XYZ file of C-alpha atoms in Angstrom:
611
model
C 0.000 0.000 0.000
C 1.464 3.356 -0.650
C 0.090 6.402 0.869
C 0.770 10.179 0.110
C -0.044 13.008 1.651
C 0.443 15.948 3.236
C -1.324 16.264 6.829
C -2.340 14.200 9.610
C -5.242 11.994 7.210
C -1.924 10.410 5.812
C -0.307 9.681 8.777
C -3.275 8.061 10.333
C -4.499 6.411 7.177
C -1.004 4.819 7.555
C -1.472 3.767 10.947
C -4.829 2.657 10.131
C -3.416 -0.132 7.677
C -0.132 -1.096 9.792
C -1.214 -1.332 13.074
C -4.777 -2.340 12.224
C -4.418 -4.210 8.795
C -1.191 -5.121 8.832
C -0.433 -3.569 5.571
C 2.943 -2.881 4.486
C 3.160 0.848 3.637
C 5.041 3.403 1.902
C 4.475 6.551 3.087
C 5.272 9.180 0.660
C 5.330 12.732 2.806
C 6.674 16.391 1.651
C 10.514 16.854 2.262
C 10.978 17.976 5.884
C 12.159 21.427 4.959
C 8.965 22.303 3.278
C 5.941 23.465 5.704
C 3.352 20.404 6.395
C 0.862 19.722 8.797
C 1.907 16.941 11.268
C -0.633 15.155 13.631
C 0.441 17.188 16.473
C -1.249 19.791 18.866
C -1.015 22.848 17.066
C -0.440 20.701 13.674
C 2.979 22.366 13.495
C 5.218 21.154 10.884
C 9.188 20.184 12.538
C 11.765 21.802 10.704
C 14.221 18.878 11.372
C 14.024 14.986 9.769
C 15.206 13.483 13.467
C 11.448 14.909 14.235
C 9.681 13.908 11.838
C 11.127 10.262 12.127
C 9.389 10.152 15.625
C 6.602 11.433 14.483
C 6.229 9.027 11.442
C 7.435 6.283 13.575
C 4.617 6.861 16.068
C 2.325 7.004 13.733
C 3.055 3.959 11.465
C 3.623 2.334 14.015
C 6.799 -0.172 14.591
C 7.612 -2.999 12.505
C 10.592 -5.124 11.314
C 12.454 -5.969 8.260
C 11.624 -3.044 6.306
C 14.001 -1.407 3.774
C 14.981 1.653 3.425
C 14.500 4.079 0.392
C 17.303 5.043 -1.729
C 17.357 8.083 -1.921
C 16.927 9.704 -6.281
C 15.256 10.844 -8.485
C 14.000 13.973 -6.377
C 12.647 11.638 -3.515
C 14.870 11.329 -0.125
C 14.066 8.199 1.620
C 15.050 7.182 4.898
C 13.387 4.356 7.169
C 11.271 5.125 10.421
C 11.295 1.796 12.213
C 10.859 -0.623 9.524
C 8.428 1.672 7.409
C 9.748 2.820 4.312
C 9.142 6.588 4.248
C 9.667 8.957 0.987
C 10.207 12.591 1.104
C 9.055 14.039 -2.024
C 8.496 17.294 -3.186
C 6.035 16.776 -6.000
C 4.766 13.026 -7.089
C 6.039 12.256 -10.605
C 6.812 9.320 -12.318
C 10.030 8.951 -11.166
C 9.026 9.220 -7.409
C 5.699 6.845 -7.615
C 8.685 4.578 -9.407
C 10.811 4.800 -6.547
C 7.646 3.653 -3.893
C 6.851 0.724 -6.181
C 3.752 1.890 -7.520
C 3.440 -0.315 -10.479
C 3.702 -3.402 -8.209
C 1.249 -1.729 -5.358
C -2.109 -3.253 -4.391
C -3.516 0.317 -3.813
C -2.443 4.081 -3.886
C -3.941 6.760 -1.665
C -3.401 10.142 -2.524
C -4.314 12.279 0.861
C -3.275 15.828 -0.033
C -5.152 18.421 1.037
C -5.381 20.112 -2.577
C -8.061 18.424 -5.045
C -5.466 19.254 -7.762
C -2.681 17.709 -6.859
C -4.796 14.516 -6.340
C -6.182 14.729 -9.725
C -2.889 15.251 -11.500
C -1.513 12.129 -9.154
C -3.918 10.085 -9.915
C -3.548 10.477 -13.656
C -0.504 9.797 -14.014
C -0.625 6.489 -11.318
C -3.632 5.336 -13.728
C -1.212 5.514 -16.520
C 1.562 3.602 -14.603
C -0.213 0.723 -13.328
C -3.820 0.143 -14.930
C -4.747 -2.065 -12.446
C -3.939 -0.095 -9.124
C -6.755 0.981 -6.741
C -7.149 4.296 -5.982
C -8.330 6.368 -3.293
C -8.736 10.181 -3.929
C -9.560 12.630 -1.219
C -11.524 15.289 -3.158
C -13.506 17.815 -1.575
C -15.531 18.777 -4.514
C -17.771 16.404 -4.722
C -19.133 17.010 -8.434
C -15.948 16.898 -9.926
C -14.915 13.352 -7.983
C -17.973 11.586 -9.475
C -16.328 12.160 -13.011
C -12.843 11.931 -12.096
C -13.821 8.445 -10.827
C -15.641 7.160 -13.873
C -12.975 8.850 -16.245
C -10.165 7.199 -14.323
C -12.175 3.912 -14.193
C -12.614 3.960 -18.004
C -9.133 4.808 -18.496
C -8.244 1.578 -16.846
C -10.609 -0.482 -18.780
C -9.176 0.637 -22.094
C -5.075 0.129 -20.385
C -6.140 -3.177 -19.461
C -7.824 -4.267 -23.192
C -10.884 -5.097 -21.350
C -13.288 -2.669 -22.894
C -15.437 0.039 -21.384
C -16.533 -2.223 -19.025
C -13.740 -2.102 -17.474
C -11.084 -4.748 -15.729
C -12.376 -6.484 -12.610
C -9.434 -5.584 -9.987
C -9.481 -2.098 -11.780
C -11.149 0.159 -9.210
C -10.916 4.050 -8.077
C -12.900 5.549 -5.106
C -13.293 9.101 -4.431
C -13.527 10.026 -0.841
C -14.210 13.536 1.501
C -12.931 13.570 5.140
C -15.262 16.306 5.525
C -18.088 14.125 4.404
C -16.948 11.187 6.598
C -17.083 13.489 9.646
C -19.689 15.857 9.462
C -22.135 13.970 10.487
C -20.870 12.740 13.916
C -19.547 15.934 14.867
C -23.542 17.314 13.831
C -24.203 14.241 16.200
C -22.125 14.999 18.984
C -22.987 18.638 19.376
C -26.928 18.330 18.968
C -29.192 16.743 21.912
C -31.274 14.100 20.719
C -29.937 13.901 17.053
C -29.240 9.990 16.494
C -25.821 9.293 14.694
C -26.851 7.996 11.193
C -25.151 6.007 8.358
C -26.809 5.799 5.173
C -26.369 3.703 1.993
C -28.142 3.617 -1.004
C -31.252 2.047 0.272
C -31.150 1.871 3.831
C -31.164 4.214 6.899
C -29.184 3.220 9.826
C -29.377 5.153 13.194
C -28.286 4.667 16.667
C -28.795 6.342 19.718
C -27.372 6.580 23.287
C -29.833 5.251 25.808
C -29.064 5.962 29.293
C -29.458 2.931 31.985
C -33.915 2.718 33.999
C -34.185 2.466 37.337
C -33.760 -1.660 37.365
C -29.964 -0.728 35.649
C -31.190 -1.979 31.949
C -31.218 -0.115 28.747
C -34.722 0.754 28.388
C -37.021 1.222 25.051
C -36.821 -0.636 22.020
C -34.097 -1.651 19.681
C -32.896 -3.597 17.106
C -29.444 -4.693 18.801
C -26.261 -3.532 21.116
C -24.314 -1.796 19.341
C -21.794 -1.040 22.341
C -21.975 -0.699 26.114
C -20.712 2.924 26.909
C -17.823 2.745 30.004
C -18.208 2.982 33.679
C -18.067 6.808 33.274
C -20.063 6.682 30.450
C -23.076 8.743 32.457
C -20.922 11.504 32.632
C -20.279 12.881 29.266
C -17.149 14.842 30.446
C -15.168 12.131 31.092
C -16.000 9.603 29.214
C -13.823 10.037 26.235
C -10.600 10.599 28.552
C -11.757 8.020 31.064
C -9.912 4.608 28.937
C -6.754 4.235 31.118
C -7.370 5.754 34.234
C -8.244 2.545 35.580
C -12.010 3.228 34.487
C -14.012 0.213 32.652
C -13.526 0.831 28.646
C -16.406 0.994 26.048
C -17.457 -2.322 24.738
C -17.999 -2.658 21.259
C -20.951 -4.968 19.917
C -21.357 -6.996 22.932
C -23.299 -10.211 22.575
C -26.354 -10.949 24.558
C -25.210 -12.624 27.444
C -22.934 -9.393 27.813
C -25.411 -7.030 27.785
C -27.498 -8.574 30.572
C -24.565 -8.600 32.440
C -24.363 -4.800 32.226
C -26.651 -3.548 34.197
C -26.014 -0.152 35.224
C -24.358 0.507 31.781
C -25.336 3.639 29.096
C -25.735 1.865 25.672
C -25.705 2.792 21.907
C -28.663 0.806 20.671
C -29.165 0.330 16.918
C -32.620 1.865 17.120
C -34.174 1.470 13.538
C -33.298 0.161 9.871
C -35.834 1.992 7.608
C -36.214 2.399 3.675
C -34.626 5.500 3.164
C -37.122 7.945 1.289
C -34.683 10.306 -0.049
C -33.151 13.662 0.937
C -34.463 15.631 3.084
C -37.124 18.663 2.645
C -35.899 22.296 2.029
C -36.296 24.141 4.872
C -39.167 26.003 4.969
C -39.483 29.832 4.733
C -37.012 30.183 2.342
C -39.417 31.716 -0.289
C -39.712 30.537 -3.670
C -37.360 31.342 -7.340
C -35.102 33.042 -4.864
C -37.112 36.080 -3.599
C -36.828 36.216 0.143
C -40.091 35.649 2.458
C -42.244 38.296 3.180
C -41.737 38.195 7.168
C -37.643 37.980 6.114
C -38.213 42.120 5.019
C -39.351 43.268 8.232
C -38.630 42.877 12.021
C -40.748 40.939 14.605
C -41.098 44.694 16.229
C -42.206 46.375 13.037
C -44.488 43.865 11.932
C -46.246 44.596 15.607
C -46.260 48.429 15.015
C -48.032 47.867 12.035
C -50.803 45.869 13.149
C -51.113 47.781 16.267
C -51.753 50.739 13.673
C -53.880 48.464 11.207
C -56.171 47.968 14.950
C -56.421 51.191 15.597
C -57.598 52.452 12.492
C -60.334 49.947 12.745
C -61.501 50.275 15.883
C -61.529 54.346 15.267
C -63.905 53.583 12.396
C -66.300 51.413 14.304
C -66.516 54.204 16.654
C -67.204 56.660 13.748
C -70.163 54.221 12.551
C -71.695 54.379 16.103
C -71.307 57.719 17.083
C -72.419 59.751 13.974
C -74.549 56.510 12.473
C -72.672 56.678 9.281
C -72.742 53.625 6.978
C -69.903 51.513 8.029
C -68.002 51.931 4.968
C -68.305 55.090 4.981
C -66.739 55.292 8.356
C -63.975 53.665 7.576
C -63.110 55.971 4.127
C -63.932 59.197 6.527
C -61.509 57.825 9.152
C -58.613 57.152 6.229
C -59.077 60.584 5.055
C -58.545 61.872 8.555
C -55.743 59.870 9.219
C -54.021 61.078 6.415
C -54.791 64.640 7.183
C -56.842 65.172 3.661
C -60.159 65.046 4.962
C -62.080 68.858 6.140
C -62.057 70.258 9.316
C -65.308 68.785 11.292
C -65.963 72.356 12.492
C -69.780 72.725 13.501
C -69.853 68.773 13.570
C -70.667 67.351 17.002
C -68.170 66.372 19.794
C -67.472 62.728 18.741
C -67.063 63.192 15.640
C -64.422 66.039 16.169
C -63.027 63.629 18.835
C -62.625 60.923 16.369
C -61.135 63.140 13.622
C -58.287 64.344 16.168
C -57.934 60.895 17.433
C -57.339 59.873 13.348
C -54.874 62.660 13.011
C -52.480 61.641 15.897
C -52.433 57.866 14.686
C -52.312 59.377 11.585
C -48.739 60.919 12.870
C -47.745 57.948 14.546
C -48.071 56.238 10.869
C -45.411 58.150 9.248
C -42.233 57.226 11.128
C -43.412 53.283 11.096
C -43.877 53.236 7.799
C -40.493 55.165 7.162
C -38.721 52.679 9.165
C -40.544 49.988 7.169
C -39.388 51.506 3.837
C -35.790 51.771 5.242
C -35.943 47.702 6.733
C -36.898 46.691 3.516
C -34.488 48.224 1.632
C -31.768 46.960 3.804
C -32.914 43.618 3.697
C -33.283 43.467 -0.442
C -29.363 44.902 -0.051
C -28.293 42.272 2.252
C -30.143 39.158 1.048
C -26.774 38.234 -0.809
C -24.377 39.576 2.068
C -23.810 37.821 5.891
C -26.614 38.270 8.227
C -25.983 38.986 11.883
C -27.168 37.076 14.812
C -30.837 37.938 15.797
C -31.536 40.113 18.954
C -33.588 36.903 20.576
C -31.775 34.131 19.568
C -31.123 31.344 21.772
C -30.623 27.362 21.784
C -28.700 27.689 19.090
C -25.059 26.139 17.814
C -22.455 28.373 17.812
C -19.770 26.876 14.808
C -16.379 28.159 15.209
C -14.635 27.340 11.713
C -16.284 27.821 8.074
C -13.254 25.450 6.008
C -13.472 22.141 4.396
C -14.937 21.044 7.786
C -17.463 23.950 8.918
C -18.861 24.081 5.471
C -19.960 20.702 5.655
C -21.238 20.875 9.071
C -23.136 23.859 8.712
C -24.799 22.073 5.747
C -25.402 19.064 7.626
C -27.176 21.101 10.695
C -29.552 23.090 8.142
C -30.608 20.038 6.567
C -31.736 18.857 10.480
C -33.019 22.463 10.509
C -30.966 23.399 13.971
C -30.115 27.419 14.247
C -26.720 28.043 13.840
C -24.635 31.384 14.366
C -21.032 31.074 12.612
C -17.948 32.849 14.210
C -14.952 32.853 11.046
C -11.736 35.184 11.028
C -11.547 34.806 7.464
C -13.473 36.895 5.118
C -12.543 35.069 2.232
C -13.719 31.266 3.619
C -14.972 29.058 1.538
C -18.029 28.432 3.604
C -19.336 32.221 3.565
C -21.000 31.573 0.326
C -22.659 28.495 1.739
C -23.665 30.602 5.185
C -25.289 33.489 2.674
C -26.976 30.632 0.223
C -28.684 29.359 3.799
C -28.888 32.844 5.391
C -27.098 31.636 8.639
C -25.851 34.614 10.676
C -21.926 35.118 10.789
C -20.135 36.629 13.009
C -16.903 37.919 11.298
C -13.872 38.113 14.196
C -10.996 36.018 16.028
C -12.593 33.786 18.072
C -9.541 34.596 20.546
C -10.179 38.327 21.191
C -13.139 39.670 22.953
C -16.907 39.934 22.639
C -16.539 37.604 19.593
C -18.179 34.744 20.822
C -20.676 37.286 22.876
C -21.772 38.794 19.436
C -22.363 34.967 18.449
C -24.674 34.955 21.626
C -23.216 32.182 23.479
C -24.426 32.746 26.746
C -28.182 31.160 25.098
C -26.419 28.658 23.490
C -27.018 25.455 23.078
C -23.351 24.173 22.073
C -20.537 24.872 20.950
C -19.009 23.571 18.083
C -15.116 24.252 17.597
C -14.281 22.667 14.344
C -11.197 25.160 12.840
C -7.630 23.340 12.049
C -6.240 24.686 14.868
C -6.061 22.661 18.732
C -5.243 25.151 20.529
C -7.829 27.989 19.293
C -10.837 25.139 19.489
C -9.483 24.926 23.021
C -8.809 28.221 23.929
C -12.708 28.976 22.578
C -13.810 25.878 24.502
C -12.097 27.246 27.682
C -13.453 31.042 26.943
C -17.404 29.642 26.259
C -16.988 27.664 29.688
C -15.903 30.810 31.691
C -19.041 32.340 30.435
C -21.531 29.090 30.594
C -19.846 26.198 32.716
C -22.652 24.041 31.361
C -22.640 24.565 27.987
C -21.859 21.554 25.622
C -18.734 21.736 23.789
C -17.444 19.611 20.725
C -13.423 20.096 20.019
C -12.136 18.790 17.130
C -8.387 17.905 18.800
C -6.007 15.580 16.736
C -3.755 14.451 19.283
C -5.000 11.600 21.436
C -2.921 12.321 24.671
C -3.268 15.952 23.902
C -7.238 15.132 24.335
C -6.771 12.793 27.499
C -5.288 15.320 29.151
C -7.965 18.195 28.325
C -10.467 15.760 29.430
C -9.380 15.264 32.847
C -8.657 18.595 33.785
C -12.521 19.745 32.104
C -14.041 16.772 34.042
C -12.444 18.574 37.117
C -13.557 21.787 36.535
C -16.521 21.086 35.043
C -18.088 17.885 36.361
C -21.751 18.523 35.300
C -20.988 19.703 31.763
C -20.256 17.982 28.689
C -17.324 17.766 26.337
C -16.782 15.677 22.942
C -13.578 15.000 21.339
C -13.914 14.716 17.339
C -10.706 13.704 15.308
C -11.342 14.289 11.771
C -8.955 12.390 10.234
C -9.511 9.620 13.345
C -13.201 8.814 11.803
C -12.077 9.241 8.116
C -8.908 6.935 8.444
C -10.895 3.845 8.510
C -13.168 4.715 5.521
C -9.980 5.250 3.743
C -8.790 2.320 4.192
C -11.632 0.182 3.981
C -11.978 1.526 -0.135
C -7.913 0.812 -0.602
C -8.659 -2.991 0.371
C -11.787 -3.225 -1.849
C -14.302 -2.661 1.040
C -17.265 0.141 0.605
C -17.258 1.767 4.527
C -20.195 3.057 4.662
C -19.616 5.487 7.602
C -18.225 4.974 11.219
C -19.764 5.927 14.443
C -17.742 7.690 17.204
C -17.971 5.278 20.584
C -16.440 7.290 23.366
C -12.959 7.772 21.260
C -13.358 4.404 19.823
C -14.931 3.835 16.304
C -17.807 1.489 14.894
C -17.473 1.235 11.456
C -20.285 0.526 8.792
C -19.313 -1.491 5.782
C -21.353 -3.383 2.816
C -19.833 -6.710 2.338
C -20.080 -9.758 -0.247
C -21.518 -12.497 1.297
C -19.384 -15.045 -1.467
C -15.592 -15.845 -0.715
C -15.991 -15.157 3.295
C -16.749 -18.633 5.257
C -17.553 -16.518 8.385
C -20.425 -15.568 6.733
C -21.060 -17.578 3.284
C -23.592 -20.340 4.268
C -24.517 -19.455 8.109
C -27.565 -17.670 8.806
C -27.651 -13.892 9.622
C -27.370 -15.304 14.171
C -24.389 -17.692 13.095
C -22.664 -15.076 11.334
C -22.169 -12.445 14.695
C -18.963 -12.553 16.537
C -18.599 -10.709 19.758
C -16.345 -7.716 19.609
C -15.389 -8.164 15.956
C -18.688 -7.931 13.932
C -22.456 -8.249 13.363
C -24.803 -8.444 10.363
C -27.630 -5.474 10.429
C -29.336 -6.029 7.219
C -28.980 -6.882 3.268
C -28.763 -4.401 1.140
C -32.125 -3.310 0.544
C -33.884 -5.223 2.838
C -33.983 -3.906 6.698
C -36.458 -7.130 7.619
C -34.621 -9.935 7.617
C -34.615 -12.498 9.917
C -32.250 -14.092 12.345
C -32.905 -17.477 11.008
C -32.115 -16.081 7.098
C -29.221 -18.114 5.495
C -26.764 -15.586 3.938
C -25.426 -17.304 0.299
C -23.487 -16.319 -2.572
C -24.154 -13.037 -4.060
C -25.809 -11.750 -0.922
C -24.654 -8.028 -0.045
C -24.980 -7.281 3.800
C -24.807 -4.529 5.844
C -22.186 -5.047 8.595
C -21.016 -3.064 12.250
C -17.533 -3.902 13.046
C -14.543 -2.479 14.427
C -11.774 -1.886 13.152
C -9.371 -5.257 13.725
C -12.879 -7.084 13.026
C -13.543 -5.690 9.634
C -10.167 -6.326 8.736
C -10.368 -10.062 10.109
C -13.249 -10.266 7.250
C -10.620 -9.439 4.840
């Protein structure tokens, strides 16, 4: 397997298919003079190679008998523990020659530019027809043809038509798509953590322990029995060696009635999945805004306040002076716009009346001014960045508007949560996505103050810090808690220990609150690897800072599943059939055979046990 790349995805997609696979990998990684993103806190590239052969050897974990590069051909090689490890500064032909490309099972190309994947790729197809590849695009138009163009390229290398060879394979992959949705998860109250495939919809929730010490309500199956400290959300994703009882992963059933007293995630329905979901409502239609988007809660009241008064001053003109009722009304228009004669000589009510008209006729002007001026404002600003609503509360503050945010954002507006976004960068890619939506954006450095007040944080719901950055997700984190010590916070923190550590002293401080841990590249490793070996991972599930992985499997060439039925086919700890593909109905009892497809929750050493 070679791997190249040029942040922490790479490093842990190596890890992921050493230490978990075992793979043997080439990692090919930007020369250590050249600026790169290492998994470290901070993601702070080391200027010197003794650094980043610790840091490579950490990740890849250690091994023995492996060769070392020679170093050509503008690639420097050296060896980090048994792993072969190329410095390169661009990937031509000469460098995917010296990593052994055209003998390779599978190439991932991990950088964080869609371009130089593309151009990798190309020339990789054109070197070895047969290779699989894994892209990491983030446009996710332009991957669906770059994988059927470099598909068909292979078929016509290969002589086997447009059809295409049957080891010839390429799969286009987004980290942001792979973790969106469990950071949306973690940060919302009640959202269930979803995977869906073609057909199916799979969700799980977190069920906390009844009185008696079971799981109670309905489910499918276990999915995992949360740890000891698994009640209190601040510590349970630091709590795994501090002597604390570790998350259990797909328990049988024996195991679970053993746990009493236990939180659980419980696979809580397998449904036909209808399609996407509705627009949000409101929105307006062919683009023009909503009619209740041009004007302010507070001016909409002044008007009808006005519209009532008016009315009720010409029922009183119908009763007093016996006028017909339309009539009343026309003669109380007229004197509310000052147009009408002076009721000189008339009697008292009626002059009453007309003075009453005039001063709500006064009162009109300035409303109807300010209405004028609202509406004008919001026309101008229906393209530009809206600002946080005087009222708002229970809302998600997102920190971050990258690759990441973006995708986020979209994935909370789809479940129709509020969301106010805090970015430092004017130019973000995700501004155009916040305008398309009309989120309100807060434009400042998270770090300074009255940022995150402008985002309204104290009536927050959660916070969601999801920029590149550890230590400005933490200093936000620490900031948001200062002002609401029970506020939910998601970090998105790369370095496990790192993490641990921020855990322990937040559990501390804040015993009652909660805190999440997200690791992007953590939950997109294993979907990574999963397409290099010819598996489709569907999605993964965060478990404390464990993951659950999703996968669609062939039933024919595995005997742990080929010819038992769907009960015969679970293992403990390692794996469990939810469904075919297609079907969520099927019964215990069913017989899997050759050229079923199944749905399978494993983790990670037990998918790769399926092989």
């Amino acid at each position: 397997m070679v791997v190249c790349g040029d942040d922490g995805l790479a490093y842990r997609l190596a890890a992921e298919l050493r230490g978990v696979h075992g793979e043997q990998v080439i990692l090919v990684v930007p020369p250590s003079e050249r600026t790169a993103r290492l998994p470290v806190a901070g993601r702070a590239r080391a200027a010197s190679a003794a650094l980043l052969d610790r840091v490579v050897s950490a990740a890849v974990g250690r091994g023995a008998g492996g060769s070392t590069a020679t170093a050509g051909s503008g690639a420097n090689g050296h060896r980090a523990d048994g792993e072969r490890v190329l410095e390169a500064a661009d990937l031509t032909e000469a460098v995917f020659a010296e990593a052994g490309v055209e003998r390779a099972a599978a190439l991932a190309l991990v950088y964080d530019d869609d371009e130089t994947n593309i151009r990798a790729a190309l020339t990789a197809r054109r070197l070895n027809p047969r290779l699989r590849l894994v892209l990491r695009l983030y446009n996710r138009r332009l991957g669906q043809h770059i994988e059927e163009l470099l598909d068909q390229a292979a078929a016509l290398a290969s002589g086997e038509g447009a059809a295409g060879g049957p080891e010839a394979s390429t799969a286009v992959l987004s980290d942001a798509d792979t973790a969106a949705p469990a950071l949306v998860a973690t940060a919302v109250a009640g959202t269930s953590k979803v995977v869906q495939t073609d057909s199916l919809l799979l969700r799980a929730v977190e069920r906390q322990p009844s009185r008696d010490g079971h799981v109670a309500g309905p489910g499918l199956c276990t999915l995992a029995l949360l740890s000891a400290t698994g009640a209190d959300p601040a510590g349970a994703d630091g709590s795994e060696g501090n002597g604390d009882q570790g998350p259990r992963l797909l328990p049988d059933d024996e195991e679970v009635r053993r746990a009493a007293g236990r939180a659980a995630v419980v696979l809580e329905q397998v449904s036909s999945f209808g399609g996407p979901e509705s627009a949000a409502t409101g929105r307006g239609v062919g683009g023009v805004p909503p009619l209740a988007s041009l004007f302010s809660r507070r001016l909409r009241w002044s008007l009808a306040g006005i519209v009532g008064c008016v009315v009720a001053l010409a029922v009183a003109l119908w009763l007093v002076t016996g006028t017909h009722p339309l009539r009343a009304f026309y003669l109380t228009l007229l004197d509310l716009f000052a147009i009408d004669d002076p009721a000189i000589g008339a009697p008292l009510g009626r002059q009453i009346l007309q003075l009453l008209s005039g001063l709500v006729g006064l009162l009109l002007l300035p409303v109807l001014l300010a209405a004028v001026l609202e509406a004008l404002g919001t026309f101008r600003t229906t393209s530009g960045l809206r600002k946080p609503p005087r009222g708002l509360g229970g809302h998600v503050v997102l920190l971050g508007l990258g690759k990441i945010g973006t995708r986020v954002l979209t994935r909370l507006r789809e479940l129709h949560v509020p969301v106010v976004c805090v970015e430092s960068d004017p130019e973000a890619r995700g501004l155009a996505t916040a305008r398309r939506l009309r989120v309100p954006v807060v434009l400042g450095d998270v770090t300074q103050e009255g940022v995150l007040e402008a985002a309204k944080i104290h009536r927050a719901h959660a916070l969601l810090a999801v920029t590149s950055a550890d230590t400005t997700n933490l200093e936000a984190a620490l900031y948001a808690r200062s002002v609401r010590p029970d506020l939910r916070v998601v970090l998105r923190l790369y370095d496990d220990h790192f993490a641990t550590a921020v855990y322990r002293t937040l559990r501390a401080a804040h015993p009652h609150a909660s805190t999440r841990s997200r690791s992007v590249s953590y939950l997109a490793a294993p979907a990574f690897a999963g397409a290099m070996l010819g598996r489709q991972v569907l999605g993964a599930i965060p478990v404390e800072r464990r993951v659950l992985l999703f996968a669609a499997v062939e039933v024919d060439g595995h005997p742990e599943l080929e010819g038992r039925t769907v009960a015969e086919a679970f293992r403990a700890g390692a794996w469990r059939v939810l469904a075919l593909e297609g079907r969520a109905d099927v019964s215990p009892d069913h017989v899997l055979e050759k050229g079923d497809r199944v749905v399978v929750a494993a983790t990670r050493r037990g998918l790769a046990e399926l092989g």
